[in-house]
Amino acid sequence: MKWIAALCFVGLAVLWCVPVASLSGCASRQISTSVVAPALGSSATPIAGWAMVELDAAEAADGVSRSEDRALVYEWADAVRSADAAVIRSEAVPLWPYVRSWAVAGVTRLEDSGRAGPLVADSFRENIAVFAEGLGRVAGPVYNFDVGGSE
Amino acid sequence: MNVADELRDLISEAAESLGASAAESLDDAVDYAARRASHLAAAVGEPGYMAALEAEARNVAIMAAVGASDAASAADERFVRIVQGGLRVIAGVLSKA
């Protein structure tokens, strides 16, 4: 009888603790999100700039217009600069894999052309990786695996 | 006072002076800034150095998650400039050490 009572007590404790733990987890994520979103804004312009370096170079190489891709980069940068977590989640996060790959390629082009030294290029890549981490915090667990990290 | 202490003071004061919510993760940001100051010291004189300083300062802002509810982008930009200036001075000193 004592064992049954003990099991019931443990069961009730678990039932009570799980929702409380979940709620406190949600609360801390909300705080992080609202704080991190504005901090991402200042990285939008340079990352978009590195992506443009790649698009310009690709266009010059094959003569194929990249105007739609450029529009996508502008759209992404505007969404990030909004500093609004909901806008970032809905508009910037889905575009990030494209922008990220162009930005990384753009940094490599800057390094290869000598416009950025190797350690400078490393700082640029670090900026992309740290931004991705911040974006992951804003985007939440659903997107954490899609936003990318450092190369 | 070592580099980490200098950076801690700089980042904390910058965040406070802007009325920004300084960071749940200020310690991480300070550790990060100290590490990257050494990196920047090695990069002094490379092409694009000033842009690298700016990139690292933006990283510190994200790591510190500094943001203000009012005029977020202006406060954010000012924070980046202050940290950028601090990193520049410290990297310059380290590069000559």
mmCIF file of N, CA and C in Angstrom, chain A residues 22-32:
data_model
loop_
_atom_site.group_PDB
_atom_site.id
_atom_site.type_symbol
_atom_site.label_atom_id
_atom_site.label_comp_id
_atom_site.label_asym_id
_atom_site.label_seq_id
_atom_site.Cartn_x
_atom_site.Cartn_y
_atom_site.Cartn_z
ATOM 1 N N SER A 22 8.227 23.296 -18.652
ATOM 2 C CA SER A 22 8.003 23.719 -20.038
ATOM 3 C C SER A 22 7.693 25.197 -20.113
ATOM 4 N N LEU A 23 6.840 25.646 -19.180
ATOM 5 C CA LEU A 23 6.465 27.060 -19.182
ATOM 6 C C LEU A 23 7.665 27.947 -18.927
ATOM 7 N N SER A 24 8.509 27.536 -17.947
ATOM 8 C CA SER A 24 9.662 28.387 -17.648
ATOM 9 C C SER A 24 10.621 28.390 -18.828
ATOM 10 N N GLY A 25 10.736 27.265 -19.544
ATOM 11 C CA GLY A 25 11.575 27.221 -20.746
ATOM 12 C C GLY A 25 11.063 28.167 -21.801
ATOM 13 N N CYS A 26 9.742 28.179 -22.001
ATOM 14 C CA CYS A 26 9.146 29.079 -22.981
ATOM 15 C C CYS A 26 9.399 30.528 -22.609
ATOM 16 N N ALA A 27 9.271 30.827 -21.303
ATOM 17 C CA ALA A 27 9.451 32.210 -20.874
ATOM 18 C C ALA A 27 10.861 32.681 -21.172
ATOM 19 N N SER A 28 11.860 31.830 -20.859
ATOM 20 C CA SER A 28 13.223 32.298 -21.090
ATOM 21 C C SER A 28 13.494 32.435 -22.582
ATOM 22 N N ARG A 29 12.875 31.571 -23.405
ATOM 23 C CA ARG A 29 13.085 31.705 -24.847
ATOM 24 C C ARG A 29 12.479 33.014 -25.360
ATOM 25 N N GLN A 30 11.317 33.377 -24.828
ATOM 26 C CA GLN A 30 10.698 34.635 -25.231
ATOM 27 C C GLN A 30 11.605 35.818 -24.918
ATOM 28 N N ILE A 31 12.215 35.796 -23.720
ATOM 29 C CA ILE A 31 13.100 36.899 -23.335
ATOM 30 C C ILE A 31 14.286 36.960 -24.289
ATOM 31 N N SER A 32 14.894 35.815 -24.539
ATOM 32 C CA SER A 32 16.033 35.780 -25.447
ATOM 33 C C SER A 32 15.659 36.341 -26.799
#
